[in-house]
PDB file of C-alpha atoms in Angstrom:
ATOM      1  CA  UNK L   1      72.651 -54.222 -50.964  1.00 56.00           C
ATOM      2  CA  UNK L   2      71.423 -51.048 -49.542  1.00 57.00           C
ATOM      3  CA  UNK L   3      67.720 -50.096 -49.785  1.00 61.00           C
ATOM      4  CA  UNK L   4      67.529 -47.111 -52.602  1.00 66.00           C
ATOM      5  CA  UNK L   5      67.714 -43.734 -51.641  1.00 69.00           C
ATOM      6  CA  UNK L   6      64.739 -41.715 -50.399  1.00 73.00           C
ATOM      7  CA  UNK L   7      64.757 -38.393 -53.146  1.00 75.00           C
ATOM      8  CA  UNK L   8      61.619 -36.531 -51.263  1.00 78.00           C
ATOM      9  CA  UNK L   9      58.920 -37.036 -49.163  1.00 81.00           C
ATOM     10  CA  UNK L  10      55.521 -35.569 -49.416  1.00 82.00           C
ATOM     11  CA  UNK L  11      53.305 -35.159 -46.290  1.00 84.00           C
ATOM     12  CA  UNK L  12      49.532 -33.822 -45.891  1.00 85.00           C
ATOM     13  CA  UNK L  13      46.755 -34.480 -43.413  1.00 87.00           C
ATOM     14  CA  UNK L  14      43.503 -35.713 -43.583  1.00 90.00           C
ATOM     15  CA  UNK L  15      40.802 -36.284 -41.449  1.00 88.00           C
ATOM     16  CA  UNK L  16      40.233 -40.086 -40.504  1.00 84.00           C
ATOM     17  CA  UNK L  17      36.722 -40.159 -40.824  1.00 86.00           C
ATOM     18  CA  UNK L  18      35.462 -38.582 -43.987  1.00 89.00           C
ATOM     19  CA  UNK L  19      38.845 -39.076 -45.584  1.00 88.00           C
ATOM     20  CA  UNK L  20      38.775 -34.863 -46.849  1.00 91.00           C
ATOM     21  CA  UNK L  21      42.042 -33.352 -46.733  1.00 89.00           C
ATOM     22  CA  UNK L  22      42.548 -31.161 -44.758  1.00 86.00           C
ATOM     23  CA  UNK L  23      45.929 -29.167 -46.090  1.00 83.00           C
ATOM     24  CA  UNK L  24      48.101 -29.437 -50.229  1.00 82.00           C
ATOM     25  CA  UNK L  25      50.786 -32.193 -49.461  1.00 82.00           C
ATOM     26  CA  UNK L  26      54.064 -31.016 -48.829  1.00 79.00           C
ATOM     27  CA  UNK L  27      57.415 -31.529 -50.527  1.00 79.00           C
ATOM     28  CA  UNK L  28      59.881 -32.006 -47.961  1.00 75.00           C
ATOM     29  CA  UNK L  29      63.738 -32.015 -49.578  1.00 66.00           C
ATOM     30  CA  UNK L  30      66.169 -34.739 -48.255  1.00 61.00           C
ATOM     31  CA  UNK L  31      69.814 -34.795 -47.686  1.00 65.00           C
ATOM     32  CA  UNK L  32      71.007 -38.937 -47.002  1.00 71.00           C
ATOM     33  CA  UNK L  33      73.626 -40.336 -45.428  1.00 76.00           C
ATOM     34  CA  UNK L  34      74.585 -43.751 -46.597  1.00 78.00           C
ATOM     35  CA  UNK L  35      75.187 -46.014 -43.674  1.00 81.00           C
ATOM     36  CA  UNK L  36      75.785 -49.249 -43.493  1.00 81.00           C
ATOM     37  CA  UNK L  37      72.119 -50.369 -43.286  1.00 77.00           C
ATOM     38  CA  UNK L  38      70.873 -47.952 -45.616  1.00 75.00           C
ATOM     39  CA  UNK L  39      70.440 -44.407 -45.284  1.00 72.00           C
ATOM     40  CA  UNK L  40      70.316 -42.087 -42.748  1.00 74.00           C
ATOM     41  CA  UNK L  41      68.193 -38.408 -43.091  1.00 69.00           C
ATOM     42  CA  UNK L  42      67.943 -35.020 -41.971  1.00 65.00           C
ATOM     43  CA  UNK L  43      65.056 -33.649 -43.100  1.00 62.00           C
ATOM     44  CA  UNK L  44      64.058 -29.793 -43.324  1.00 59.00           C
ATOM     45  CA  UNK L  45      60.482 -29.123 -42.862  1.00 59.00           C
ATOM     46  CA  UNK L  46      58.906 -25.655 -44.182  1.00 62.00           C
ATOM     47  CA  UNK L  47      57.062 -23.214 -42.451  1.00 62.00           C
ATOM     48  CA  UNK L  48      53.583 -23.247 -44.065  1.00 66.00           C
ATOM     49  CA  UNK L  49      51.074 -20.679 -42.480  1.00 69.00           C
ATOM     50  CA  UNK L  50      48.215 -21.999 -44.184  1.00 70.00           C
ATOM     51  CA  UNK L  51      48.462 -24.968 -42.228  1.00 67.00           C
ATOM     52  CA  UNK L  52      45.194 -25.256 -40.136  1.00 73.00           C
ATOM     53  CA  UNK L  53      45.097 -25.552 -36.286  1.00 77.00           C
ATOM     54  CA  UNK L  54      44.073 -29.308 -35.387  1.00 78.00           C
ATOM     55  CA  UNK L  55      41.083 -30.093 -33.048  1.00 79.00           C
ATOM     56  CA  UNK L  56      42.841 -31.278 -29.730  1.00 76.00           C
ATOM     57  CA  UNK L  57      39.593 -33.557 -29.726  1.00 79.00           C
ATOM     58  CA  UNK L  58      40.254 -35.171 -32.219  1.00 82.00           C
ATOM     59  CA  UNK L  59      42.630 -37.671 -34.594  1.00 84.00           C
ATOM     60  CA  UNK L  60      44.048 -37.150 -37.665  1.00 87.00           C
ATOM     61  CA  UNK L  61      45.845 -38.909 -40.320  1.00 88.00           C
ATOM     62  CA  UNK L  62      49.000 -37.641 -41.882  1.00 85.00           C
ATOM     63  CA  UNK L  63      49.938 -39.148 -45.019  1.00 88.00           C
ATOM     64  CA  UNK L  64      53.596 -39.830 -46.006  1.00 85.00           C
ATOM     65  CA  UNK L  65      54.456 -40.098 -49.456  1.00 86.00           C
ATOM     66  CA  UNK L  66      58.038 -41.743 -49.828  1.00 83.00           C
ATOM     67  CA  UNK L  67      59.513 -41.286 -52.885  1.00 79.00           C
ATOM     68  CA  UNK L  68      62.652 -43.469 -54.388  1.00 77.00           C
ATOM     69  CA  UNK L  69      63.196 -42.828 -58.126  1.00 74.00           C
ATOM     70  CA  UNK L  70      59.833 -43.654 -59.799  1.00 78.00           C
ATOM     71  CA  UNK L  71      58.504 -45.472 -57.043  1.00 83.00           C
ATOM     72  CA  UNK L  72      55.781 -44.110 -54.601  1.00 84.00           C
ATOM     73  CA  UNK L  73      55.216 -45.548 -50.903  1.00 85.00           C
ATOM     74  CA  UNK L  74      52.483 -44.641 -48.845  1.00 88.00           C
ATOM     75  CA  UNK L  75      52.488 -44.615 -45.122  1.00 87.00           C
ATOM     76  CA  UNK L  76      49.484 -43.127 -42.805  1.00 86.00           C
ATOM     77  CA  UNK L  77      50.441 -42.151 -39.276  1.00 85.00           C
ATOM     78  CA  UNK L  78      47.845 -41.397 -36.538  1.00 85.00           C
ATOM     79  CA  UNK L  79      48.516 -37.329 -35.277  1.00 82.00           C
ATOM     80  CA  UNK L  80      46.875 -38.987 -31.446  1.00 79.00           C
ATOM     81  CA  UNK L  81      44.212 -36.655 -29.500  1.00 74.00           C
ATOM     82  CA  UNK L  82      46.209 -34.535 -27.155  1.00 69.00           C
ATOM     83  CA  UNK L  83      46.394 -35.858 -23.861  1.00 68.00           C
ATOM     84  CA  UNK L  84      47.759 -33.259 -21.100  1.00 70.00           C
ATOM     85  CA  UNK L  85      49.883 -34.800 -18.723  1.00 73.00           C
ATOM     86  CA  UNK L  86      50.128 -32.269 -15.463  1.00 77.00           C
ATOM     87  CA  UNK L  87      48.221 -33.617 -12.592  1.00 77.00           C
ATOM     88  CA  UNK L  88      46.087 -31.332 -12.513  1.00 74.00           C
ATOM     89  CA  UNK L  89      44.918 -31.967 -16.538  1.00 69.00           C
ATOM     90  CA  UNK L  90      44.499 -35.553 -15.442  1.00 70.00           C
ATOM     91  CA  UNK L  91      42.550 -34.940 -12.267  1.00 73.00           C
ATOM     92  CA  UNK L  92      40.116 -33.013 -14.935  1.00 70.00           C
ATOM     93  CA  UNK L  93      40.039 -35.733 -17.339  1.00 69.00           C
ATOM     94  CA  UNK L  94      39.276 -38.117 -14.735  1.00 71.00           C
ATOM     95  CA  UNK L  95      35.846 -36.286 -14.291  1.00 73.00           C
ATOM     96  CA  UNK L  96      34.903 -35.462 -17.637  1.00 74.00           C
ATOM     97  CA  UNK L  97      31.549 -36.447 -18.044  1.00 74.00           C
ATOM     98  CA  UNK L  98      32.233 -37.981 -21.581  1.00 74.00           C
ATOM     99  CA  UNK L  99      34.982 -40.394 -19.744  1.00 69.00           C
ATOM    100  CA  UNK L 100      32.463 -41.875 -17.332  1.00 73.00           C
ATOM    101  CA  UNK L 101      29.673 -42.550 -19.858  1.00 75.00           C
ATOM    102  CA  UNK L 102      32.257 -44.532 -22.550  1.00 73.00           C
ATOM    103  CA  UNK L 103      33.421 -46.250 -18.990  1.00 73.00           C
ATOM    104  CA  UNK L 104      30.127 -46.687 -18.538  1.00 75.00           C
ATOM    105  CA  UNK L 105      29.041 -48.263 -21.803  1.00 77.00           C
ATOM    106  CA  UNK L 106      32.493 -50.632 -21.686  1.00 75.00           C
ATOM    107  CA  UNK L 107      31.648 -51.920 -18.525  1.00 77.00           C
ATOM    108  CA  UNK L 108      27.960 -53.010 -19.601  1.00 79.00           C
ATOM    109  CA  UNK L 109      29.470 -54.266 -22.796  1.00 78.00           C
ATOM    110  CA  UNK L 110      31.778 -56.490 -20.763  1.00 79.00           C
ATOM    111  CA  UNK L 111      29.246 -57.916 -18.699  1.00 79.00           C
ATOM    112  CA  UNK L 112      26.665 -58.895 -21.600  1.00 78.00           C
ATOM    113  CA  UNK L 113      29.532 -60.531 -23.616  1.00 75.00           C
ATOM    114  CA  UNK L 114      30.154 -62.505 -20.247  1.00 76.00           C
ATOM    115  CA  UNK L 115      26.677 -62.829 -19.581  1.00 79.00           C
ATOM    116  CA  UNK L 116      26.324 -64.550 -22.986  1.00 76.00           C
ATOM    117  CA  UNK L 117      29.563 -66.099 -23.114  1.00 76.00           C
ATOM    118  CA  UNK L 118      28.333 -68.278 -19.459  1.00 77.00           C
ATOM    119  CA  UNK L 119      24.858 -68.820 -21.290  1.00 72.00           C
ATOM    120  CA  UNK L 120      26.339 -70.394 -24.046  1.00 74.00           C
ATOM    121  CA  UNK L 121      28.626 -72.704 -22.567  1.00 77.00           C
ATOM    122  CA  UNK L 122      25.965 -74.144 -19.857  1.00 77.00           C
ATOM    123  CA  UNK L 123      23.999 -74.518 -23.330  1.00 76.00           C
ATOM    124  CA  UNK L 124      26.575 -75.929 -24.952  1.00 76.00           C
ATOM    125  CA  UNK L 125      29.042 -77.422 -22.737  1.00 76.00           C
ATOM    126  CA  UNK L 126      31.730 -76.093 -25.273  1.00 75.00           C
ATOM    127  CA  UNK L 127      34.165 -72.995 -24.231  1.00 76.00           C
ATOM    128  CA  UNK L 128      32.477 -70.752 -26.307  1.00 67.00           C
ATOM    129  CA  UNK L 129      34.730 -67.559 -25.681  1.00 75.00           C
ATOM    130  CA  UNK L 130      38.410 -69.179 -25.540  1.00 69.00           C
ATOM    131  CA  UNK L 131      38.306 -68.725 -21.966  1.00 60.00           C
ATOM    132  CA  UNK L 132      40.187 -72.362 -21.195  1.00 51.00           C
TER     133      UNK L 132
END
């Protein structure tokens, strides 16, 4: 038996942290193939100036409604922070001051969860952070 037959999809974005949305959701129209395994889609997306431009410094959630008859299915995708991939972008990122300070912080992180970890297990003879 073939899973039922998407009739639309909705789509809008929101921001991850506050939850506002940021755009209307979308109706997207669907044409499906049946397949053996289900269905297969082509989907047509619309043009929609009022679309706002997205922060490259940022992440974003867009929000996928799925709809099959009656039945509404929710999926939440992560839009990633853009992430240049020329040489030189990355030779720029590599010094960004921002970088180096959450290196920073990881590393010191790191060493007082060790620190404690080695503490403990003198203390308590027990392996106190799964390291065998």
């Amino acid at each position: 038996m073939s899973p039922p037959r998407v009739s639309a999809i909705h789509y809008g974005i929101r921001h991850p942290e506050t939850g506002d949305w940021l755009t209307s959701m979308f109706r997207v129209q669907a044409a499906g193939n049946a397949i053996p395994d289900g269905w297969e889609y082509s989907w047509s997306y619309p043009v929609v100036p009022q679309q706002p431009e997205l922060s490259r410094e940022e992440a974003f959630l867009l929000v996928i409604v799925a709809m099959d008859g009656g039945d509404a299915h929710t999926f939440n995708v992560v839009i990633p922070i853009y992430q240049p991939t020329s040489l030189w972008d990355r030779v720029l990122a590599a010094l960004d001051p921002g970088r180096w300070a959450r290196a920073f912080a990881g590393w010191i992180v790191e060493a007082v969860h060790g620190a404690l970890c080695g503490f403990v297990e003198q203390i308590s003879g027990a392996d106190a952070c799964g390291g065998g």
